Coordinates of C-alpha atoms in Angstrom, one line a residue:
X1 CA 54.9 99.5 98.1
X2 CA 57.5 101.6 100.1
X3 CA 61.3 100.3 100.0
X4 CA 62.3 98.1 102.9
X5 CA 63.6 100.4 105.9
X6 CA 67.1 98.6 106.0
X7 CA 69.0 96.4 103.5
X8 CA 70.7 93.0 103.0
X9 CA 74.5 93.4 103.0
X10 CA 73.7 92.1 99.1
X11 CA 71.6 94.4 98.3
X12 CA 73.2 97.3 99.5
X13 CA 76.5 95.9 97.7
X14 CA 73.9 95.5 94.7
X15 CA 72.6 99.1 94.7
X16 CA 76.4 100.6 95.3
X17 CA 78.0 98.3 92.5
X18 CA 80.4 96.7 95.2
X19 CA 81.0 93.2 96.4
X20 CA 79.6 91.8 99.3
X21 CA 83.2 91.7 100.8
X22 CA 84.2 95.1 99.9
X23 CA 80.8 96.0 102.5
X24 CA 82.3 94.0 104.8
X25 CA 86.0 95.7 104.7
X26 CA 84.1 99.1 104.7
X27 CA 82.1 98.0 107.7
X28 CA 85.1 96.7 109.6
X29 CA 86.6 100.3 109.0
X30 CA 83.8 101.4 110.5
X31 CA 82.5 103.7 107.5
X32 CA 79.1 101.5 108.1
X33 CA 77.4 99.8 110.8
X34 CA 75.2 96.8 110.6
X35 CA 71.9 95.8 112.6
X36 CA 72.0 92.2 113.3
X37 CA 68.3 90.8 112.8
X38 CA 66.5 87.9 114.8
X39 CA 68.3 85.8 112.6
X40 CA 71.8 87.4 113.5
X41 CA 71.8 89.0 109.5
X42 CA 73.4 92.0 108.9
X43 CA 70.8 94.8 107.8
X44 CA 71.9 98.1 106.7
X45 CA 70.3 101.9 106.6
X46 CA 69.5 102.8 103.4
X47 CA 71.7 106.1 104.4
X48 CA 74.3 103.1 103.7
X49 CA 73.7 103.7 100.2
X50 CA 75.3 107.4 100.3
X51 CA 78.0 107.0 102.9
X52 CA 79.2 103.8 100.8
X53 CA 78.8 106.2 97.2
X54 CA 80.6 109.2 99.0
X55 CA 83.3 106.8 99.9
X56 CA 83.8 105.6 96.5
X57 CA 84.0 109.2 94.7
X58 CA 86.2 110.1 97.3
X59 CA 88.7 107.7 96.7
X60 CA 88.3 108.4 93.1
X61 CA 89.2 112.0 94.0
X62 CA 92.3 110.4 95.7
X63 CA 91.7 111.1 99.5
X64 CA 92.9 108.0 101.3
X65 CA 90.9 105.8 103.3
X66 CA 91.9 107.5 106.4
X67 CA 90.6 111.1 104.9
X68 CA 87.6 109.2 103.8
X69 CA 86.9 107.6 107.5
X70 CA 88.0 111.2 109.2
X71 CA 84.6 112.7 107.1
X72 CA 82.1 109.8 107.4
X73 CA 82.9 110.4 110.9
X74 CA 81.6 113.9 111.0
X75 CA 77.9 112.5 110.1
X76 CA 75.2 110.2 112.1
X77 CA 75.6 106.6 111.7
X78 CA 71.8 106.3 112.6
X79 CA 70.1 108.8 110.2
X80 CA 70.3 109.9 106.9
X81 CA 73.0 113.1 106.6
X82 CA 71.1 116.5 105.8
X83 CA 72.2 118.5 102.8
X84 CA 74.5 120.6 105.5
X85 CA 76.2 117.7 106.5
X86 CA 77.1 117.1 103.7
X87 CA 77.4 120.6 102.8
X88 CA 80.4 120.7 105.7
X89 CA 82.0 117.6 104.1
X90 CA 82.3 119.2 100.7
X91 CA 83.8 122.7 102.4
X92 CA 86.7 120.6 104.2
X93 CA 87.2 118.8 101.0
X94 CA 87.5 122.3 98.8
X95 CA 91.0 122.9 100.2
X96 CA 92.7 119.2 99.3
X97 CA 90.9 118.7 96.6
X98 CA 92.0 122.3 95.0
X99 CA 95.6 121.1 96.2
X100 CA 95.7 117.9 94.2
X101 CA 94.1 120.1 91.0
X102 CA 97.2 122.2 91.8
X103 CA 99.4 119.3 91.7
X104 CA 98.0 118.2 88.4
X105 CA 98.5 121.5 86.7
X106 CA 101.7 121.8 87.6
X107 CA 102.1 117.9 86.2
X108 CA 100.8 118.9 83.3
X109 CA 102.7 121.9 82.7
X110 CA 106.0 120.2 83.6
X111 CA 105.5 116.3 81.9
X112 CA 107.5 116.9 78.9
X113 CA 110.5 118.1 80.0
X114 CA 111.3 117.9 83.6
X115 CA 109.2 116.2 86.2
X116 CA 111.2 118.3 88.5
X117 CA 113.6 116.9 89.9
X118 CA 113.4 113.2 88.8
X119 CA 115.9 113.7 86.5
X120 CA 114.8 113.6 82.8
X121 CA 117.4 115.9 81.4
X122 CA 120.8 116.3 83.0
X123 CA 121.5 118.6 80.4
X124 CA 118.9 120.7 81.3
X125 CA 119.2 120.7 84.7
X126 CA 122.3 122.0 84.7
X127 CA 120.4 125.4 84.3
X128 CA 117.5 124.8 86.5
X129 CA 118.6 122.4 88.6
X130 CA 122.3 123.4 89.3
X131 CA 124.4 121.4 91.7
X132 CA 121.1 119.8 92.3
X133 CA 119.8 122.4 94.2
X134 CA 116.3 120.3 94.5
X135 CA 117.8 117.8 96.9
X136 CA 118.5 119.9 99.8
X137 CA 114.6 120.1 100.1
X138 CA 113.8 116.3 100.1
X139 CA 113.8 113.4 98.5
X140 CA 111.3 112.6 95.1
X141 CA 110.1 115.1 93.0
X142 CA 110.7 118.5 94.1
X143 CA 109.3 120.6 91.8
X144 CA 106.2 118.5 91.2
X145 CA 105.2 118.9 94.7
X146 CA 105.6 122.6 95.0
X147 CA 108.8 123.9 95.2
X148 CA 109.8 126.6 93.1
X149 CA 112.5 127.3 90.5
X150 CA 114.3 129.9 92.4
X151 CA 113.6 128.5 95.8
X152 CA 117.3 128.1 97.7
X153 CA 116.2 125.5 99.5

């Protein structure tokens, strides 16, 4: 027996591993769009399935919602996305996602002495950091988000 062609907002919460009302707030976003039946019940595309996946990796990637929406954009809302849409998506995403990796190298590299500038070691600082040098280019943590030792900001 062939799968239904659309899907009750439970099941597709069901075969994504979300609640009902997290469907809902994803469908308000607009990241999904419900049929209404004879009965007025929401029905989804089983394309649902992916766009509603893709939006959960993605957020475990850390892009925001707004990075998320901005990509689901890019594809139909009435068919299934080919392998290049999708193909497309993961090029766009190559550049911030290789940023964040970035970020967390540099995290890594800096965690157990300086989270540069935030200030874990005055005494320290006083070498790399003099006359808090880090300041003039922002607020938070300089370093961390890609400044550079030697930069004169």
């Amino acid at each position: 027996m062939p799968p239904p062609a659309t899907l009750s907002i439970g099941d597709l919460a069901r075969r994504v591993g979300i609640s009902v009302s997290a469907v809902r707030f994803y469908e308000a976003r607009g990241l999904v769009r419900a049929i209404r039946s004879e009965g007025n019940q929401r029905r989804f595309m089983r394309s649902d399935i992916r766009r509603l996946s893709f939006a959960l990796i993605a957020q475990r990637l850390g892009l925001t919602l707004a990075e998320i929406e901005a990509e689901l954009s890019t594809l139909p809302l009435d068919q299934a996305p080919s392998a290049q849409d999708w193909r497309a998506i993961s090029e766009r995403m190559r550049g911030a996602l290789d940023a964040r990796i970035a970020m967390l190298e540099r995290t890594r590299e800096l965690l157990d002495g300086c989270i540069g500038c935030g200030c874990l070691s005055l005494e320290r600082c006083a070498l790399y950091n003099p006359a808090d040098r880090a300041a003039r280019a922002g607020a938070g943590p300089r370093y961390l988000l890609g400044d550079h030792w030697d930069d004169p900001a």
